[in-house]
């Protein structure tokens, strides 16, 4: 018999257990982990460095990084935000650093520092960690109102239940059986698979760009569609930021932001769609044409390939020049009107076909989960069942990359812990 059962041995589960035990050391707390290792997602986060949180300390700015959960997390972030998380680890001997892009890492650049801290604290406080204990059934007993957790070999009972099982289909099914609404999960943080000669053999190139996903209906199945005659419609998705060319296509903050904000739309598209890239966001098609005409006059004797008109990586510039039909030895003076217009289009409105997605590094994030309307965000408790709480990705909250998904986990775990630990 436990006072608190926590399903999920990840960041949210350990953080909650530690805070509950600190509030009331007399409580008997158990973490149930299905695998042989705990905190596995912490281990791989940030390329093995663990992107603990983000150095954005204004809750109103912080919530802008959450495609789902923006409104609901504003209050909780006032209660427990990135500064509080940083204090937690630093007070326990794990110094942290804020990098230029705002991401927060341990000074050690090793996720094991975070894992060791959480495991040590939990042990010190007497939290029981049951590994290889996959939950087979979750139910509420009618006679005493307690929660019963069934593993392969045993039944366990607890007064309070905190589900912090991440994106677990099995956990979602259990909660659905208990009357909760589950928003169907779809991938939320992924890169784009693009096979295109303009991107071939230039992996590693990174530059600031604007990326759009146009409405699908403006693209015809006929290859000969003249896009100039197509209706001008607002893009369904748009983002600005660094775009990274990879072996399989495109990644970088701009692409990841599109994947997060467009999780449901791109799932509907079955990850087969077109994107428009403006490699020079300060220019439009028209203004770029005018600018290139000026370059043609000023740099008439120089070859186009060696004279970058805009500040782009050399390899990308060369690819776009060739895509515009301009050969290596062509000088600016020899550029025809058609070539110039084609180059302007490649620079500002290049269209690329996306033919699938890839997981971003080892990090797998989904949208979907428990409907936010069924959660009391002052306690992260269920509105349907008393003594049932949630934290982390189990709820329909997700964020762009940069430590924001972990922050959701820490915040929810802390607030749930306060509610559980303070009960008389």
mmCIF file of C-alpha atoms in Angstrom:
data_model
loop_
_atom_site.group_PDB
_atom_site.id
_atom_site.type_symbol
_atom_site.label_atom_id
_atom_site.label_comp_id
_atom_site.label_asym_id
_atom_site.label_seq_id
_atom_site.Cartn_x
_atom_site.Cartn_y
_atom_site.Cartn_z
ATOM 1 C CA UNK A 1 0.000 0.000 0.000
ATOM 2 C CA UNK A 2 1.450 3.341 -1.098
ATOM 3 C CA UNK A 3 0.397 6.911 -0.425
ATOM 4 C CA UNK A 4 1.480 7.904 -3.931
ATOM 5 C CA UNK A 5 1.973 5.772 -7.035
ATOM 6 C CA UNK A 6 3.735 7.409 -9.969
ATOM 7 C CA UNK A 7 3.492 5.709 -13.357
ATOM 8 C CA UNK A 8 6.554 6.614 -15.432
ATOM 9 C CA UNK A 9 10.203 6.843 -14.439
ATOM 10 C CA UNK A 10 11.040 9.885 -16.523
ATOM 11 C CA UNK A 11 11.750 13.527 -15.780
ATOM 12 C CA UNK A 12 8.224 14.363 -14.575
ATOM 13 C CA UNK A 13 7.925 11.233 -12.442
ATOM 14 C CA UNK A 14 11.195 11.738 -10.560
ATOM 15 C CA UNK A 15 10.739 15.489 -10.165
ATOM 16 C CA UNK A 16 7.274 14.982 -8.695
ATOM 17 C CA UNK A 17 8.407 12.191 -6.356
ATOM 18 C CA UNK A 18 11.251 14.302 -4.968
ATOM 19 C CA UNK A 19 9.022 17.309 -4.296
ATOM 20 C CA UNK A 20 6.259 15.207 -2.701
ATOM 21 C CA UNK A 21 8.785 13.539 -0.387
ATOM 22 C CA UNK A 22 10.286 16.900 0.585
ATOM 23 C CA UNK A 23 6.868 18.261 1.530
ATOM 24 C CA UNK A 24 5.929 15.187 3.584
ATOM 25 C CA UNK A 25 8.758 12.712 4.292
ATOM 26 C CA UNK A 26 6.288 10.290 5.923
ATOM 27 C CA UNK A 27 4.560 9.484 2.635
ATOM 28 C CA UNK A 28 5.277 6.148 0.983
ATOM 29 C CA UNK A 29 6.019 6.858 -2.688
ATOM 30 C CA UNK A 30 6.694 4.477 -5.568
ATOM 31 C CA UNK A 31 7.717 5.077 -9.176
ATOM 32 C CA UNK A 32 6.762 2.355 -11.666
ATOM 33 C CA UNK A 33 9.043 2.185 -14.730
ATOM 34 C CA UNK A 34 8.345 -0.288 -17.517
ATOM 35 C CA UNK A 35 11.976 -0.509 -18.706
ATOM 36 C CA UNK A 36 15.225 -1.550 -17.106
ATOM 37 C CA UNK A 37 16.498 2.042 -17.123
ATOM 38 C CA UNK A 38 14.923 5.211 -15.771
ATOM 39 C CA UNK A 39 15.157 8.727 -17.269
ATOM 40 C CA UNK A 40 15.979 7.376 -20.743
ATOM 41 C CA UNK A 41 14.655 10.482 -22.496
ATOM 42 C CA UNK A 42 16.781 12.697 -20.279
ATOM 43 C CA UNK A 43 19.777 10.595 -21.328
ATOM 44 C CA UNK A 44 19.443 11.369 -25.053
ATOM 45 C CA UNK A 45 18.116 14.926 -24.795
ATOM 46 C CA UNK A 46 20.227 17.616 -26.399
ATOM 47 C CA UNK A 47 22.516 15.107 -28.063
ATOM 48 C CA UNK A 48 23.367 13.536 -24.713
ATOM 49 C CA UNK A 49 23.925 16.884 -23.002
ATOM 50 C CA UNK A 50 20.341 17.283 -21.678
ATOM 51 C CA UNK A 51 18.618 20.500 -22.639
ATOM 52 C CA UNK A 52 17.171 20.988 -19.137
ATOM 53 C CA UNK A 53 15.013 24.054 -19.853
ATOM 54 C CA UNK A 54 15.141 27.397 -21.656
ATOM 55 C CA UNK A 55 16.417 30.709 -20.341
ATOM 56 C CA UNK A 56 13.159 32.531 -21.016
ATOM 57 C CA UNK A 57 11.994 33.767 -17.630
ATOM 58 C CA UNK A 58 8.879 35.686 -18.679
ATOM 59 C CA UNK A 59 5.840 33.348 -18.554
ATOM 60 C CA UNK A 60 4.007 35.399 -21.195
ATOM 61 C CA UNK A 61 6.957 34.958 -23.583
ATOM 62 C CA UNK A 62 7.618 31.366 -22.549
ATOM 63 C CA UNK A 63 4.124 30.151 -23.499
ATOM 64 C CA UNK A 64 4.610 31.373 -27.088
ATOM 65 C CA UNK A 65 6.739 28.271 -27.670
ATOM 66 C CA UNK A 66 3.826 25.872 -27.099
ATOM 67 C CA UNK A 67 1.598 25.090 -30.108
ATOM 68 C CA UNK A 68 -0.705 23.262 -27.702
ATOM 69 C CA UNK A 69 -0.991 24.395 -24.076
ATOM 70 C CA UNK A 70 -0.161 28.070 -24.504
ATOM 71 C CA UNK A 71 -3.191 29.380 -22.604
ATOM 72 C CA UNK A 72 -3.238 26.672 -19.945
ATOM 73 C CA UNK A 73 0.456 26.921 -18.996
ATOM 74 C CA UNK A 74 0.561 30.674 -18.373
ATOM 75 C CA UNK A 75 -0.582 30.405 -14.746
ATOM 76 C CA UNK A 76 1.540 27.338 -13.937
ATOM 77 C CA UNK A 77 4.676 29.019 -15.306
ATOM 78 C CA UNK A 78 4.132 31.863 -12.847
ATOM 79 C CA UNK A 79 4.172 29.232 -10.087
ATOM 80 C CA UNK A 80 7.196 27.228 -11.249
ATOM 81 C CA UNK A 81 9.214 28.373 -14.243
ATOM 82 C CA UNK A 82 12.700 27.936 -15.732
ATOM 83 C CA UNK A 83 14.368 29.921 -12.945
ATOM 84 C CA UNK A 84 12.904 27.587 -10.330
ATOM 85 C CA UNK A 85 14.081 24.523 -12.245
ATOM 86 C CA UNK A 86 17.582 25.960 -12.543
ATOM 87 C CA UNK A 87 17.618 26.671 -8.801
ATOM 88 C CA UNK A 88 16.523 23.093 -8.067
ATOM 89 C CA UNK A 89 19.489 21.538 -9.868
ATOM 90 C CA UNK A 90 22.087 24.111 -8.879
ATOM 91 C CA UNK A 91 21.173 23.829 -5.201
ATOM 92 C CA UNK A 92 21.777 20.098 -5.512
ATOM 93 C CA UNK A 93 25.229 20.446 -6.979
ATOM 94 C CA UNK A 94 24.554 20.571 -10.715
ATOM 95 C CA UNK A 95 25.769 23.914 -12.136
ATOM 96 C CA UNK A 96 23.934 25.001 -15.299
ATOM 97 C CA UNK A 97 24.693 27.373 -18.158
ATOM 98 C CA UNK A 98 22.545 29.349 -20.585
ATOM 99 C CA UNK A 99 23.847 29.192 -24.145
ATOM 100 C CA UNK A 100 23.538 31.951 -26.749
ATOM 101 C CA UNK A 101 20.298 30.560 -28.171
ATOM 102 C CA UNK A 102 18.742 30.412 -24.689
ATOM 103 C CA UNK A 103 18.981 26.670 -24.176
ATOM 104 C CA UNK A 104 20.042 25.560 -20.696
ATOM 105 C CA UNK A 105 22.516 22.701 -20.180
ATOM 106 C CA UNK A 106 24.550 21.337 -17.290
ATOM 107 C CA UNK A 107 28.053 22.813 -17.264
ATOM 108 C CA UNK A 108 29.317 19.228 -17.553
ATOM 109 C CA UNK A 109 27.636 18.924 -20.992
ATOM 110 C CA UNK A 110 26.605 15.459 -19.846
ATOM 111 C CA UNK A 111 23.003 14.377 -19.265
ATOM 112 C CA UNK A 112 24.254 11.893 -16.684
ATOM 113 C CA UNK A 113 24.717 14.852 -14.302
ATOM 114 C CA UNK A 114 20.941 15.421 -14.360
ATOM 115 C CA UNK A 115 20.144 11.714 -14.100
ATOM 116 C CA UNK A 116 22.493 11.201 -11.149
ATOM 117 C CA UNK A 117 21.006 14.208 -9.370
ATOM 118 C CA UNK A 118 17.407 12.992 -9.704
ATOM 119 C CA UNK A 119 18.178 9.360 -8.849
ATOM 120 C CA UNK A 120 20.315 10.304 -5.839
ATOM 121 C CA UNK A 121 17.688 12.692 -4.458
ATOM 122 C CA UNK A 122 14.933 10.108 -4.870
ATOM 123 C CA UNK A 123 17.013 7.467 -3.077
ATOM 124 C CA UNK A 124 17.921 9.878 -0.297
ATOM 125 C CA UNK A 125 14.232 10.633 0.290
ATOM 126 C CA UNK A 126 13.207 6.964 0.354
ATOM 127 C CA UNK A 127 11.302 6.880 -2.940
ATOM 128 C CA UNK A 128 10.915 3.302 -4.180
ATOM 129 C CA UNK A 129 11.738 2.794 -7.860
ATOM 130 C CA UNK A 130 10.294 -0.367 -9.390
ATOM 131 C CA UNK A 131 12.003 -1.049 -12.735
ATOM 132 C CA UNK A 132 10.818 -3.621 -15.276
ATOM 133 C CA UNK A 133 7.335 -2.979 -13.905
ATOM 134 C CA UNK A 134 5.148 -2.309 -16.915
ATOM 135 C CA UNK A 135 1.605 -1.460 -15.869
ATOM 136 C CA UNK A 136 -0.866 -3.991 -17.256
ATOM 137 C CA UNK A 137 -4.001 -2.550 -15.710
ATOM 138 C CA UNK A 138 -5.075 0.650 -13.981
ATOM 139 C CA UNK A 139 -8.305 0.793 -12.026
ATOM 140 C CA UNK A 140 -10.107 2.526 -9.197
ATOM 141 C CA UNK A 141 -11.407 0.287 -6.414
ATOM 142 C CA UNK A 142 -15.041 0.880 -5.580
ATOM 143 C CA UNK A 143 -14.895 -0.191 -1.946
ATOM 144 C CA UNK A 144 -12.182 2.212 -0.758
ATOM 145 C CA UNK A 145 -11.642 4.646 -3.663
ATOM 146 C CA UNK A 146 -7.985 3.712 -3.921
ATOM 147 C CA UNK A 147 -6.074 3.241 -7.136
ATOM 148 C CA UNK A 148 -4.931 -0.222 -8.112
ATOM 149 C CA UNK A 149 -1.957 -0.719 -10.405
ATOM 150 C CA UNK A 150 -1.402 -4.184 -11.799
ATOM 151 C CA UNK A 151 1.960 -5.306 -13.162
ATOM 152 C CA UNK A 152 2.882 -8.712 -14.570
ATOM 153 C CA UNK A 153 3.038 -10.393 -11.178
ATOM 154 C CA UNK A 154 1.404 -8.189 -8.583
ATOM 155 C CA UNK A 155 -1.338 -5.748 -7.601
ATOM 156 C CA UNK A 156 -0.413 -2.489 -5.867
ATOM 157 C CA UNK A 157 -2.701 0.060 -4.255
ATOM 158 C CA UNK A 158 -2.229 3.775 -3.713
ATOM 159 C CA UNK A 159 -4.239 6.705 -2.351
ATOM 160 C CA UNK A 160 -2.958 9.074 -5.025
ATOM 161 C CA UNK A 161 -2.005 8.320 -8.605
ATOM 162 C CA UNK A 162 0.227 10.485 -10.803
ATOM 163 C CA UNK A 163 0.489 9.425 -14.445
ATOM 164 C CA UNK A 164 3.698 10.708 -16.026
ATOM 165 C CA UNK A 165 4.154 8.050 -18.680
ATOM 166 C CA UNK A 166 4.973 10.342 -21.611
ATOM 167 C CA UNK A 167 3.472 9.546 -25.003
ATOM 168 C CA UNK A 168 2.262 6.114 -23.960
ATOM 169 C CA UNK A 169 -0.556 4.616 -26.015
ATOM 170 C CA UNK A 170 -1.164 2.060 -23.288
ATOM 171 C CA UNK A 171 -1.448 4.715 -20.567
ATOM 172 C CA UNK A 172 -3.784 6.743 -22.755
ATOM 173 C CA UNK A 173 -6.004 3.670 -23.203
ATOM 174 C CA UNK A 174 -6.159 3.143 -19.438
ATOM 175 C CA UNK A 175 -7.155 6.774 -18.919
ATOM 176 C CA UNK A 176 -9.712 6.616 -21.715
ATOM 177 C CA UNK A 177 -11.280 3.610 -19.987
ATOM 178 C CA UNK A 178 -11.507 5.780 -16.852
ATOM 179 C CA UNK A 179 -13.565 8.340 -18.764
ATOM 180 C CA UNK A 180 -10.919 10.780 -19.976
ATOM 181 C CA UNK A 181 -10.902 12.128 -23.530
ATOM 182 C CA UNK A 182 -7.689 11.445 -25.450
ATOM 183 C CA UNK A 183 -6.740 13.718 -28.330
ATOM 184 C CA UNK A 184 -5.209 11.348 -30.932
ATOM 185 C CA UNK A 185 -1.414 11.692 -30.931
ATOM 186 C CA UNK A 186 0.549 12.758 -34.006
ATOM 187 C CA UNK A 187 4.295 13.459 -34.366
ATOM 188 C CA UNK A 188 5.131 17.037 -33.425
ATOM 189 C CA UNK A 189 8.881 17.529 -33.726
ATOM 190 C CA UNK A 190 10.417 16.199 -36.917
ATOM 191 C CA UNK A 191 12.556 17.088 -39.913
ATOM 192 C CA UNK A 192 11.519 17.062 -43.573
ATOM 193 C CA UNK A 193 12.649 14.447 -46.083
ATOM 194 C CA UNK A 194 13.427 16.212 -49.373
ATOM 195 C CA UNK A 195 15.178 14.722 -52.378
ATOM 196 C CA UNK A 196 16.150 17.599 -54.633
ATOM 197 C CA UNK A 197 19.253 18.295 -56.737
ATOM 198 C CA UNK A 198 19.390 21.802 -55.258
ATOM 199 C CA UNK A 199 20.118 20.278 -51.846
ATOM 200 C CA UNK A 200 22.247 17.325 -52.933
ATOM 201 C CA UNK A 201 25.811 17.121 -51.601
ATOM 202 C CA UNK A 202 25.621 20.341 -49.583
ATOM 203 C CA UNK A 203 24.677 18.785 -46.219
ATOM 204 C CA UNK A 204 25.790 20.918 -43.305
ATOM 205 C CA UNK A 205 24.898 24.192 -45.014
ATOM 206 C CA UNK A 206 22.839 26.405 -42.707
ATOM 207 C CA UNK A 207 21.325 29.833 -43.320
ATOM 208 C CA UNK A 208 18.495 32.066 -42.122
ATOM 209 C CA UNK A 209 15.392 31.665 -44.285
ATOM 210 C CA UNK A 210 11.621 31.938 -44.382
ATOM 211 C CA UNK A 211 9.694 28.711 -45.024
ATOM 212 C CA UNK A 212 6.034 28.459 -45.989
ATOM 213 C CA UNK A 213 3.598 25.614 -46.526
ATOM 214 C CA UNK A 214 1.137 26.882 -49.174
ATOM 215 C CA UNK A 215 -2.467 25.631 -49.318
ATOM 216 C CA UNK A 216 -2.500 22.297 -51.095
ATOM 217 C CA UNK A 217 -5.272 23.294 -53.466
ATOM 218 C CA UNK A 218 -3.143 25.855 -55.289
ATOM 219 C CA UNK A 219 -0.916 23.058 -56.587
ATOM 220 C CA UNK A 220 -2.278 21.162 -59.542
ATOM 221 C CA UNK A 221 -1.556 17.544 -60.266
ATOM 222 C CA UNK A 222 -0.547 18.793 -63.691
ATOM 223 C CA UNK A 223 3.116 19.682 -63.857
ATOM 224 C CA UNK A 224 2.428 22.531 -66.248
ATOM 225 C CA UNK A 225 0.479 24.717 -63.813
ATOM 226 C CA UNK A 226 1.639 28.319 -63.955
ATOM 227 C CA UNK A 227 1.831 29.401 -60.307
ATOM 228 C CA UNK A 228 1.632 33.069 -61.308
ATOM 229 C CA UNK A 229 -1.901 32.416 -62.508
ATOM 230 C CA UNK A 230 -2.809 30.472 -59.372
ATOM 231 C CA UNK A 231 -4.756 32.309 -56.694
ATOM 232 C CA UNK A 232 -2.579 34.116 -54.153
ATOM 233 C CA UNK A 233 -3.530 32.635 -50.811
ATOM 234 C CA UNK A 234 -2.040 32.951 -47.365
ATOM 235 C CA UNK A 235 0.253 30.061 -46.405
ATOM 236 C CA UNK A 236 -1.216 27.547 -43.996
ATOM 237 C CA UNK A 237 2.093 27.542 -42.081
ATOM 238 C CA UNK A 238 5.039 29.905 -41.994
ATOM 239 C CA UNK A 239 8.232 30.192 -39.951
ATOM 240 C CA UNK A 240 11.523 32.056 -40.035
ATOM 241 C CA UNK A 241 14.831 30.858 -38.658
ATOM 242 C CA UNK A 242 17.910 28.871 -39.550
ATOM 243 C CA UNK A 243 17.383 26.116 -42.119
ATOM 244 C CA UNK A 244 19.899 23.256 -42.113
ATOM 245 C CA UNK A 245 20.507 21.064 -45.169
ATOM 246 C CA UNK A 246 20.957 17.422 -44.122
ATOM 247 C CA UNK A 247 21.638 14.082 -45.823
ATOM 248 C CA UNK A 248 17.894 13.408 -45.935
ATOM 249 C CA UNK A 249 16.519 16.902 -46.552
ATOM 250 C CA UNK A 250 15.914 19.852 -44.268
ATOM 251 C CA UNK A 251 16.158 20.502 -40.528
ATOM 252 C CA UNK A 252 16.997 23.425 -38.255
ATOM 253 C CA UNK A 253 14.874 25.658 -35.992
ATOM 254 C CA UNK A 254 12.653 26.953 -38.795
ATOM 255 C CA UNK A 255 11.715 23.459 -39.992
ATOM 256 C CA UNK A 256 11.191 22.155 -36.459
ATOM 257 C CA UNK A 257 8.963 25.125 -35.657
ATOM 258 C CA UNK A 258 6.834 24.331 -38.723
ATOM 259 C CA UNK A 259 6.611 20.672 -37.711
ATOM 260 C CA UNK A 260 5.438 21.573 -34.201
ATOM 261 C CA UNK A 261 2.888 24.227 -35.128
ATOM 262 C CA UNK A 262 1.696 22.217 -38.121
ATOM 263 C CA UNK A 263 1.643 18.785 -36.451
ATOM 264 C CA UNK A 264 -2.025 18.093 -37.213
ATOM 265 C CA UNK A 265 -2.067 19.695 -40.671
ATOM 266 C CA UNK A 266 1.059 17.873 -41.859
ATOM 267 C CA UNK A 267 -0.321 14.610 -40.492
ATOM 268 C CA UNK A 268 -3.454 15.201 -42.575
ATOM 269 C CA UNK A 269 -1.179 15.770 -45.577
ATOM 270 C CA UNK A 270 0.419 12.372 -44.766
ATOM 271 C CA UNK A 271 3.775 14.186 -44.806
ATOM 272 C CA UNK A 272 3.579 14.684 -48.559
ATOM 273 C CA UNK A 273 3.391 18.379 -49.387
ATOM 274 C CA UNK A 274 5.270 21.304 -50.892
ATOM 275 C CA UNK A 275 7.130 24.108 -49.187
ATOM 276 C CA UNK A 276 8.304 27.481 -50.439
ATOM 277 C CA UNK A 277 11.639 28.762 -49.200
ATOM 278 C CA UNK A 278 12.760 32.370 -49.313
ATOM 279 C CA UNK A 279 16.494 32.076 -48.767
ATOM 280 C CA UNK A 280 16.650 35.876 -48.570
ATOM 281 C CA UNK A 281 13.680 36.908 -46.370
ATOM 282 C CA UNK A 282 14.504 40.617 -46.666
ATOM 283 C CA UNK A 283 13.556 40.433 -50.354
ATOM 284 C CA UNK A 284 10.358 39.639 -52.238
ATOM 285 C CA UNK A 285 10.378 38.197 -55.763
ATOM 286 C CA UNK A 286 9.895 41.659 -57.247
ATOM 287 C CA UNK A 287 12.511 43.434 -55.151
ATOM 288 C CA UNK A 288 15.018 40.626 -55.806
ATOM 289 C CA UNK A 289 14.544 40.970 -59.561
ATOM 290 C CA UNK A 290 15.281 44.692 -59.285
ATOM 291 C CA UNK A 291 18.332 44.046 -57.125
ATOM 292 C CA UNK A 292 19.743 41.454 -59.519
ATOM 293 C CA UNK A 293 19.338 43.864 -62.436
ATOM 294 C CA UNK A 294 21.530 46.311 -60.522
ATOM 295 C CA UNK A 295 24.126 43.582 -59.869
ATOM 296 C CA UNK A 296 24.065 42.708 -63.580
ATOM 297 C CA UNK A 297 25.105 46.295 -64.393
ATOM 298 C CA UNK A 298 27.718 46.690 -61.651
ATOM 299 C CA UNK A 299 29.353 43.241 -61.902
ATOM 300 C CA UNK A 300 28.939 42.765 -65.659
ATOM 301 C CA UNK A 301 32.383 41.210 -66.265
ATOM 302 C CA UNK A 302 32.322 38.772 -63.364
ATOM 303 C CA UNK A 303 30.878 35.259 -63.444
ATOM 304 C CA UNK A 304 27.589 34.806 -61.604
ATOM 305 C CA UNK A 305 28.757 31.697 -59.790
ATOM 306 C CA UNK A 306 31.697 33.521 -58.187
ATOM 307 C CA UNK A 307 29.850 36.742 -57.395
ATOM 308 C CA UNK A 308 27.310 36.107 -54.676
ATOM 309 C CA UNK A 309 24.751 38.871 -54.950
ATOM 310 C CA UNK A 310 23.391 38.030 -51.499
ATOM 311 C CA UNK A 311 24.865 36.712 -48.270
ATOM 312 C CA UNK A 312 24.313 32.985 -48.767
ATOM 313 C CA UNK A 313 26.685 30.063 -48.192
ATOM 314 C CA UNK A 314 28.794 29.548 -51.322
ATOM 315 C CA UNK A 315 27.621 25.989 -51.943
ATOM 316 C CA UNK A 316 23.946 26.928 -51.694
ATOM 317 C CA UNK A 317 24.425 29.954 -53.969
ATOM 318 C CA UNK A 318 26.090 27.737 -56.599
ATOM 319 C CA UNK A 319 23.225 25.221 -56.450
ATOM 320 C CA UNK A 320 20.576 27.933 -56.891
ATOM 321 C CA UNK A 321 22.489 29.566 -59.738
ATOM 322 C CA UNK A 322 22.660 26.257 -61.600
ATOM 323 C CA UNK A 323 18.970 25.577 -60.838
ATOM 324 C CA UNK A 324 18.183 28.895 -62.543
ATOM 325 C CA UNK A 325 19.817 27.608 -65.740
ATOM 326 C CA UNK A 326 22.983 29.665 -65.399
ATOM 327 C CA UNK A 327 26.148 27.741 -66.291
ATOM 328 C CA UNK A 328 29.415 28.009 -64.368
ATOM 329 C CA UNK A 329 31.195 30.274 -66.875
ATOM 330 C CA UNK A 330 28.314 32.682 -67.535
ATOM 331 C CA UNK A 331 29.080 36.332 -66.702
ATOM 332 C CA UNK A 332 26.530 38.767 -65.319
ATOM 333 C CA UNK A 333 26.522 40.650 -68.632
ATOM 334 C CA UNK A 334 25.380 37.453 -70.375
ATOM 335 C CA UNK A 335 22.475 36.761 -68.046
ATOM 336 C CA UNK A 336 19.186 36.897 -69.947
ATOM 337 C CA UNK A 337 15.967 38.340 -68.579
ATOM 338 C CA UNK A 338 14.591 34.815 -68.187
ATOM 339 C CA UNK A 339 17.689 33.652 -66.300
ATOM 340 C CA UNK A 340 17.511 36.636 -63.969
ATOM 341 C CA UNK A 341 13.824 36.038 -63.226
ATOM 342 C CA UNK A 342 14.509 32.350 -62.634
ATOM 343 C CA UNK A 343 17.334 33.139 -60.198
ATOM 344 C CA UNK A 344 15.146 35.629 -58.349
ATOM 345 C CA UNK A 345 12.481 32.941 -58.012
ATOM 346 C CA UNK A 346 14.974 30.347 -56.763
ATOM 347 C CA UNK A 347 16.199 32.799 -54.135
ATOM 348 C CA UNK A 348 12.807 33.991 -52.878
ATOM 349 C CA UNK A 349 10.146 31.451 -53.889
ATOM 350 C CA UNK A 350 11.867 28.131 -54.449
ATOM 351 C CA UNK A 351 9.417 25.226 -54.237
ATOM 352 C CA UNK A 352 10.504 21.890 -52.760
ATOM 353 C CA UNK A 353 8.581 18.638 -52.381
ATOM 354 C CA UNK A 354 8.542 17.032 -48.935
ATOM 355 C CA UNK A 355 8.149 13.251 -49.121
ATOM 356 C CA UNK A 356 8.141 12.169 -45.501
ATOM 357 C CA UNK A 357 9.582 12.972 -42.102
ATOM 358 C CA UNK A 358 12.414 11.895 -39.841
ATOM 359 C CA UNK A 359 12.639 12.008 -36.053
ATOM 360 C CA UNK A 360 14.654 14.965 -34.796
ATOM 361 C CA UNK A 361 17.832 13.333 -33.447
ATOM 362 C CA UNK A 362 16.751 10.850 -30.752
ATOM 363 C CA UNK A 363 14.018 13.105 -29.453
ATOM 364 C CA UNK A 364 10.477 11.978 -30.193
ATOM 365 C CA UNK A 365 7.706 14.405 -29.315
ATOM 366 C CA UNK A 366 4.015 14.084 -30.089
ATOM 367 C CA UNK A 367 1.020 16.324 -29.864
ATOM 368 C CA UNK A 368 -2.092 14.712 -28.442
ATOM 369 C CA UNK A 369 -2.928 13.261 -25.054
ATOM 370 C CA UNK A 370 -5.432 14.023 -22.315
ATOM 371 C CA UNK A 371 -7.827 16.780 -23.314
ATOM 372 C CA UNK A 372 -6.739 19.942 -21.502
ATOM 373 C CA UNK A 373 -10.350 20.775 -20.659
ATOM 374 C CA UNK A 374 -10.368 17.797 -18.288
ATOM 375 C CA UNK A 375 -7.403 19.007 -16.207
ATOM 376 C CA UNK A 376 -7.351 21.490 -13.329
ATOM 377 C CA UNK A 377 -4.165 23.447 -14.012
ATOM 378 C CA UNK A 378 -3.993 24.768 -10.448
ATOM 379 C CA UNK A 379 -3.213 21.203 -9.320
ATOM 380 C CA UNK A 380 -2.635 19.280 -12.591
ATOM 381 C CA UNK A 381 -5.359 17.031 -11.244
ATOM 382 C CA UNK A 382 -8.139 15.269 -13.103
ATOM 383 C CA UNK A 383 -11.522 17.004 -13.183
ATOM 384 C CA UNK A 384 -13.128 13.568 -13.467
ATOM 385 C CA UNK A 385 -11.437 11.599 -10.680
ATOM 386 C CA UNK A 386 -10.165 12.895 -7.343
ATOM 387 C CA UNK A 387 -6.602 11.883 -6.397
ATOM 388 C CA UNK A 388 -5.590 11.433 -10.055
ATOM 389 C CA UNK A 389 -2.871 13.718 -11.443
ATOM 390 C CA UNK A 390 -0.877 14.163 -14.629
ATOM 391 C CA UNK A 391 2.481 15.612 -15.666
ATOM 392 C CA UNK A 392 4.527 15.802 -18.848
ATOM 393 C CA UNK A 393 3.682 14.623 -22.328
ATOM 394 C CA UNK A 394 0.749 12.482 -21.189
ATOM 395 C CA UNK A 395 -1.380 15.648 -21.557
ATOM 396 C CA UNK A 396 -2.071 17.433 -24.842
ATOM 397 C CA UNK A 397 0.837 19.859 -24.526
ATOM 398 C CA UNK A 398 3.915 19.992 -26.728
ATOM 399 C CA UNK A 399 6.514 22.561 -27.651
ATOM 400 C CA UNK A 400 9.190 23.450 -30.138
ATOM 401 C CA UNK A 401 12.746 22.315 -29.486
ATOM 402 C CA UNK A 402 14.884 24.180 -26.978
ATOM 403 C CA UNK A 403 14.106 22.738 -23.543
ATOM 404 C CA UNK A 404 10.446 23.740 -23.549
ATOM 405 C CA UNK A 405 9.039 20.193 -23.440
ATOM 406 C CA UNK A 406 11.091 19.445 -20.344
ATOM 407 C CA UNK A 407 9.854 22.683 -18.767
ATOM 408 C CA UNK A 408 6.269 21.501 -19.207
ATOM 409 C CA UNK A 409 7.238 18.267 -17.433
ATOM 410 C CA UNK A 410 9.014 20.006 -14.522
ATOM 411 C CA UNK A 411 6.196 22.517 -14.018
ATOM 412 C CA UNK A 412 3.373 19.980 -14.097
ATOM 413 C CA UNK A 413 5.277 17.634 -11.809
ATOM 414 C CA UNK A 414 5.998 20.387 -9.290
ATOM 415 C CA UNK A 415 2.406 21.658 -9.137
ATOM 416 C CA UNK A 416 0.972 18.122 -8.876
ATOM 417 C CA UNK A 417 3.502 17.403 -6.114
ATOM 418 C CA UNK A 418 2.372 20.454 -4.144
ATOM 419 C CA UNK A 419 -1.255 19.324 -4.406
ATOM 420 C CA UNK A 420 -0.467 15.751 -3.375
ATOM 421 C CA UNK A 421 2.090 16.484 -0.679
ATOM 422 C CA UNK A 422 0.035 19.156 1.037
ATOM 423 C CA UNK A 423 -2.995 16.941 1.643
ATOM 424 C CA UNK A 424 -3.880 16.465 5.281
#
